């Protein structure tokens, strides 16, 4: 493909969704040399001026109607062939347009204010002509070297080109006079890939044998420079981060860049610190909390190669790397890697695709890997499994005690705290240990449970908990099965069947009552809404300014408090009864993560889990720290019900102000899809439509239709087909449809 040509191929950002077409535009003389692959331009389109992405050069079938490019947005390319490939893949797999995907990849919007002007050099002839000229230039090897370099890396400055070709700048001047090189002035310097000198501080941490082996496997793959994916399954406290850091150092050594994703940056100040300590100025931190200006600066440092080590949250996966060598995803099972509005991509999938396109290595790490990822390590799967079964310094995993709350109720204790938990907290406070109280909360809790036997009613077809509605009905959010909420427990006949849950503030008040001398900190979304307050609370607790920290999901992840000797889980049941087929998996992961916060220092730790379902396998195996057994229990359940990893799901979410319209629209789309799949057995089944668990948000009602398919391409084809039929006669459908392929949650 010629990089410079007379007609640019442009993807136009049309508002009409999911349509992709490449149009030809003529490059006017004044933009010659500036319109290059990867640059955004402004083009006339149907009487409007729209943004276009230059994706190549070629000739249209007829030049009669070809219009001219009207303006240039970027003085330098903002996407590479790798990123265009990624955008095309996203369009195909998330059912959006390539332009939309590019928009997603390129945001935050790239500013060009305050840019300086730089002269860039390009070959002045098409490659084949230049090759002819080169073959005749046997007596001027320095000029040949410079031209070869200009061909390989167009757009270098005079100095850069001379340095890269190892010649003096006068050689560049001679070539320009000869008409073999030409230059153009742009506003921002374009830096190409370069080798980084690994300015790595080595720390005197000795790896244990397991870590050593893990590192050598990953390092080998990085050096090889081909696509490889690893799942690093290490128990909490087994030193996964040290393996990441050393693998990143290897990537730098071979001249590549590395991206590390963490679920939430505000929760991992310790991680940021470790990266800075190790890689210094070479670290760029990217997350959505950064002010636009700072984000742009970091973006720029990455593009220019000054920051080859990127640490960030989900969207950092689109970092503008020129030579990606390693993608690390810490806590790979976390659902925050899935974008949950608009273009619903999964950062893990993006990492895998980018790595495939660039020949890079992916390292997924977790103490509780997602079932899907574990499944991919089994025979013939694309991931290689690496295990870290020991904690560093041979610290033991803390013993976990399960407290049966049904017994507490039977014996007259209706409070939040069981008697064993109260006794343990007292004991640990007396011996000057710190206590972490974990409150499982997901923003809403609308299931009803028998407090005497722990029963929660489930949909027999979908195996998810039924959700309580104000009309007194218990409803399945997948298939819309519903029954009247019973007055008596159908299992034990008990009267104590009611709502379940307690807020952090209530727990704080109770703690104050039971342990009047203790210093208490609370961390939840209310107490941390101010910027920086996460870090303040974490630091205060770390410095032992408090004895008890009460918190939600936020305190479960990745934190390292050496002073914590007791972790108490107030209510293990809430996630277990989420209306979601992953409820057991999420509960297991959460309990394991929370338990992992105990005993990370010199003192041994202890964990207490309060639950009304002490016999559920996800509780018993979490208590035994046995993730293998969890996998063996859960996989047959998924298989028998046809849930991932044995199928692919799509959720179509319908929203509108009028609930009747939502119902009607969703039902019509169901009929349409039934018609499309009827007759041929394509392994597709439909659930619903049913009201979404969060039935109304911002005055809009929400209903969902779930499509299950044996293969992802089948799923995609059916949705594509139904959408194009809908677009043809759109008029009847009033609700907005949002498509989520393989959703991580369906609230
Ligand atoms: Zn009961
Ligand atoms: Zn159901």
mmCIF file with all atom_site columns, N, CA and C in Angstrom, residues 232-258:
data_model
loop_
_atom_site.group_PDB
_atom_site.id
_atom_site.type_symbol
_atom_site.label_atom_id
_atom_site.label_alt_id
_atom_site.label_comp_id
_atom_site.label_asym_id
_atom_site.label_entity_id
_atom_site.label_seq_id
_atom_site.pdbx_PDB_ins_code
_atom_site.Cartn_x
_atom_site.Cartn_y
_atom_site.Cartn_z
_atom_site.occupancy
_atom_site.B_iso_or_equiv
_atom_site.pdbx_formal_charge
_atom_site.auth_seq_id
_atom_site.auth_comp_id
_atom_site.auth_asym_id
_atom_site.auth_atom_id
_atom_site.pdbx_PDB_model_num
ATOM 1  N N  . UNK A 1 232 ? -2.082 -16.299 34.920 1.00 0.00 ? 232 UNK A N  1
ATOM 2  C CA . UNK A 1 232 ? -1.284 -16.470 36.132 1.00 0.00 ? 232 UNK A CA 1
ATOM 3  C C  . UNK A 1 232 ? -2.248 -16.594 37.307 1.00 0.00 ? 232 UNK A C  1
ATOM 4  N N  . UNK A 1 233 ? -2.444 -17.822 37.731 1.00 0.00 ? 233 UNK A N  1
ATOM 5  C CA . UNK A 1 233 ? -3.389 -18.099 38.810 1.00 0.00 ? 233 UNK A CA 1
ATOM 6  C C  . UNK A 1 233 ? -2.597 -18.236 40.103 1.00 0.00 ? 233 UNK A C  1
ATOM 7  N N  . UNK A 1 234 ? -2.597 -17.185 40.905 1.00 0.00 ? 234 UNK A N  1
ATOM 8  C CA . UNK A 1 234 ? -1.801 -17.199 42.126 1.00 0.00 ? 234 UNK A CA 1
ATOM 9  C C  . UNK A 1 234 ? -2.639 -16.869 43.331 1.00 0.00 ? 234 UNK A C  1
ATOM 10 N N  . UNK A 1 235 ? -2.487 -17.600 44.402 1.00 0.00 ? 235 UNK A N  1
ATOM 11 C CA . UNK A 1 235 ? -3.266 -17.314 45.614 1.00 0.00 ? 235 UNK A CA 1
ATOM 12 C C  . UNK A 1 235 ? -2.964 -15.896 46.090 1.00 0.00 ? 235 UNK A C  1
ATOM 13 N N  . UNK A 1 236 ? -3.856 -15.328 46.888 1.00 0.00 ? 236 UNK A N  1
ATOM 14 C CA . UNK A 1 236 ? -3.636 -13.966 47.380 1.00 0.00 ? 236 UNK A CA 1
ATOM 15 C C  . UNK A 1 236 ? -2.328 -13.919 48.159 1.00 0.00 ? 236 UNK A C  1
ATOM 16 N N  . UNK A 1 237 ? -1.538 -12.861 47.887 1.00 0.00 ? 237 UNK A N  1
ATOM 17 C CA . UNK A 1 237 ? -0.273 -12.718 48.596 1.00 0.00 ? 237 UNK A CA 1
ATOM 18 C C  . UNK A 1 237 ? 0.843  -13.582 48.043 1.00 0.00 ? 237 UNK A C  1
ATOM 19 N N  . UNK A 1 238 ? 0.672  -14.116 46.803 1.00 0.00 ? 238 UNK A N  1
ATOM 20 C CA . UNK A 1 238 ? 1.697  -14.996 46.252 1.00 0.00 ? 238 UNK A CA 1
ATOM 21 C C  . UNK A 1 238 ? 2.735  -14.240 45.436 1.00 0.00 ? 238 UNK A C  1
ATOM 22 N N  . UNK A 1 239 ? 2.611  -12.919 45.367 1.00 0.00 ? 239 UNK A N  1
ATOM 23 C CA . UNK A 1 239 ? 3.632  -12.130 44.688 1.00 0.00 ? 239 UNK A CA 1
ATOM 24 C C  . UNK A 1 239 ? 3.453  -12.030 43.184 1.00 0.00 ? 239 UNK A C  1
ATOM 25 N N  . UNK A 1 240 ? 2.194  -11.920 42.734 1.00 0.00 ? 240 UNK A N  1
ATOM 26 C CA . UNK A 1 240 ? 1.944  -11.764 41.298 1.00 0.00 ? 240 UNK A CA 1
ATOM 27 C C  . UNK A 1 240 ? 2.518  -10.438 40.784 1.00 0.00 ? 240 UNK A C  1
ATOM 28 N N  . UNK A 1 241 ? 2.369  -9.376  41.596 1.00 0.00 ? 241 UNK A N  1
ATOM 29 C CA . UNK A 1 241 ? 2.819  -8.064  41.151 1.00 0.00 ? 241 UNK A CA 1
ATOM 30 C C  . UNK A 1 241 ? 4.312  -8.056  40.827 1.00 0.00 ? 241 UNK A C  1
ATOM 31 N N  . UNK A 1 242 ? 5.089  -8.765  41.627 1.00 0.00 ? 242 UNK A N  1
ATOM 32 C CA . UNK A 1 242 ? 6.525  -8.817  41.363 1.00 0.00 ? 242 UNK A CA 1
ATOM 33 C C  . UNK A 1 242 ? 6.793  -9.483  40.009 1.00 0.00 ? 242 UNK A C  1
ATOM 34 N N  . UNK A 1 243 ? 6.001  -10.498 39.683 1.00 0.00 ? 243 UNK A N  1
ATOM 35 C CA . UNK A 1 243 ? 6.145  -11.143 38.367 1.00 0.00 ? 243 UNK A CA 1
ATOM 36 C C  . UNK A 1 243 ? 5.796  -10.152 37.254 1.00 0.00 ? 243 UNK A C  1
ATOM 37 N N  . UNK A 1 244 ? 4.725  -9.373  37.451 1.00 0.00 ? 244 UNK A N  1
ATOM 38 C CA . UNK A 1 244 ? 4.357  -8.366  36.439 1.00 0.00 ? 244 UNK A CA 1
ATOM 39 C C  . UNK A 1 244 ? 5.531  -7.405  36.222 1.00 0.00 ? 244 UNK A C  1
ATOM 40 N N  . UNK A 1 245 ? 6.046  -6.886  37.346 1.00 0.00 ? 245 UNK A N  1
ATOM 41 C CA . UNK A 1 245 ? 7.084  -5.856  37.249 1.00 0.00 ? 245 UNK A CA 1
ATOM 42 C C  . UNK A 1 245 ? 8.304  -6.367  36.487 1.00 0.00 ? 245 UNK A C  1
ATOM 43 N N  . UNK A 1 246 ? 8.695  -7.605  36.776 1.00 0.00 ? 246 UNK A N  1
ATOM 44 C CA . UNK A 1 246 ? 9.872  -8.144  36.084 1.00 0.00 ? 246 UNK A CA 1
ATOM 45 C C  . UNK A 1 246 ? 9.583  -8.437  34.625 1.00 0.00 ? 246 UNK A C  1
ATOM 46 N N  . UNK A 1 247 ? 8.353  -8.862  34.335 1.00 0.00 ? 247 UNK A N  1
ATOM 47 C CA . UNK A 1 247 ? 7.984  -9.125  32.933 1.00 0.00 ? 247 UNK A CA 1
ATOM 48 C C  . UNK A 1 247 ? 8.003  -7.817  32.144 1.00 0.00 ? 247 UNK A C  1
ATOM 49 N N  . UNK A 1 248 ? 7.540  -6.747  32.785 1.00 0.00 ? 248 UNK A N  1
ATOM 50 C CA . UNK A 1 248 ? 7.559  -5.438  32.120 1.00 0.00 ? 248 UNK A CA 1
ATOM 51 C C  . UNK A 1 248 ? 9.004  -5.032  31.821 1.00 0.00 ? 248 UNK A C  1
ATOM 52 N N  . UNK A 1 249 ? 9.893  -5.274  32.785 1.00 0.00 ? 249 UNK A N  1
ATOM 53 C CA . UNK A 1 249 ? 11.305 -4.952  32.574 1.00 0.00 ? 249 UNK A CA 1
ATOM 54 C C  . UNK A 1 249 ? 11.851 -5.706  31.361 1.00 0.00 ? 249 UNK A C  1
ATOM 55 N N  . UNK A 1 250 ? 11.409 -6.945  31.181 1.00 0.00 ? 250 UNK A N  1
ATOM 56 C CA . UNK A 1 250 ? 11.851 -7.726  30.019 1.00 0.00 ? 250 UNK A CA 1
ATOM 57 C C  . UNK A 1 250 ? 11.336 -7.087  28.723 1.00 0.00 ? 250 UNK A C  1
ATOM 58 N N  . UNK A 1 251 ? 10.076 -6.651  28.747 1.00 0.00 ? 251 UNK A N  1
ATOM 59 C CA . UNK A 1 251 ? 9.506  -6.000  27.562 1.00 0.00 ? 251 UNK A CA 1
ATOM 60 C C  . UNK A 1 251 ? 10.327 -4.758  27.194 1.00 0.00 ? 251 UNK A C  1
ATOM 61 N N  . UNK A 1 252 ? 10.710 -3.976  28.196 1.00 0.00 ? 252 UNK A N  1
ATOM 62 C CA . UNK A 1 252 ? 11.514 -2.780  27.934 1.00 0.00 ? 252 UNK A CA 1
ATOM 63 C C  . UNK A 1 252 ? 12.873 -3.165  27.343 1.00 0.00 ? 252 UNK A C  1
ATOM 64 N N  . UNK A 1 253 ? 13.436 -4.205  27.909 1.00 0.00 ? 253 UNK A N  1
ATOM 65 C CA . UNK A 1 253 ? 14.738 -4.690  27.453 1.00 0.00 ? 253 UNK A CA 1
ATOM 66 C C  . UNK A 1 253 ? 14.755 -4.968  25.954 1.00 0.00 ? 253 UNK A C  1
ATOM 67 N N  . UNK A 1 254 ? 13.655 -5.558  25.442 1.00 0.00 ? 254 UNK A N  1
ATOM 68 C CA . UNK A 1 254 ? 13.631 -5.887  24.026 1.00 0.00 ? 254 UNK A CA 1
ATOM 69 C C  . UNK A 1 254 ? 13.034 -4.748  23.195 1.00 0.00 ? 254 UNK A C  1
ATOM 70 N N  . UNK A 1 255 ? 12.924 -3.560  23.812 1.00 0.00 ? 255 UNK A N  1
ATOM 71 C CA . UNK A 1 255 ? 12.517 -2.396  23.042 1.00 0.00 ? 255 UNK A CA 1
ATOM 72 C C  . UNK A 1 255 ? 11.024 -2.251  22.861 1.00 0.00 ? 255 UNK A C  1
ATOM 73 N N  . UNK A 1 256 ? 10.251 -2.875  23.732 1.00 0.00 ? 256 UNK A N  1
ATOM 74 C CA . UNK A 1 256 ? 8.797  -2.797  23.599 1.00 0.00 ? 256 UNK A CA 1
ATOM 75 C C  . UNK A 1 256 ? 8.181  -2.007  24.741 1.00 0.00 ? 256 UNK A C  1
ATOM 76 N N  . UNK A 1 257 ? 6.897  -1.743  24.586 1.00 0.00 ? 257 UNK A N  1
ATOM 77 C CA . UNK A 1 257 ? 6.143  -1.058  25.627 1.00 0.00 ? 257 UNK A CA 1
ATOM 78 C C  . UNK A 1 257 ? 5.196  -2.049  26.310 1.00 0.00 ? 257 UNK A C  1
ATOM 79 N N  . UNK A 1 258 ? 4.763  -1.686  27.510 1.00 0.00 ? 258 UNK A N  1
ATOM 80 C CA . UNK A 1 258 ? 3.884  -2.591  28.259 1.00 0.00 ? 258 UNK A CA 1
ATOM 81 C C  . UNK A 1 258 ? 2.735  -1.809  28.875 1.00 0.00 ? 258 UNK A C  1
#
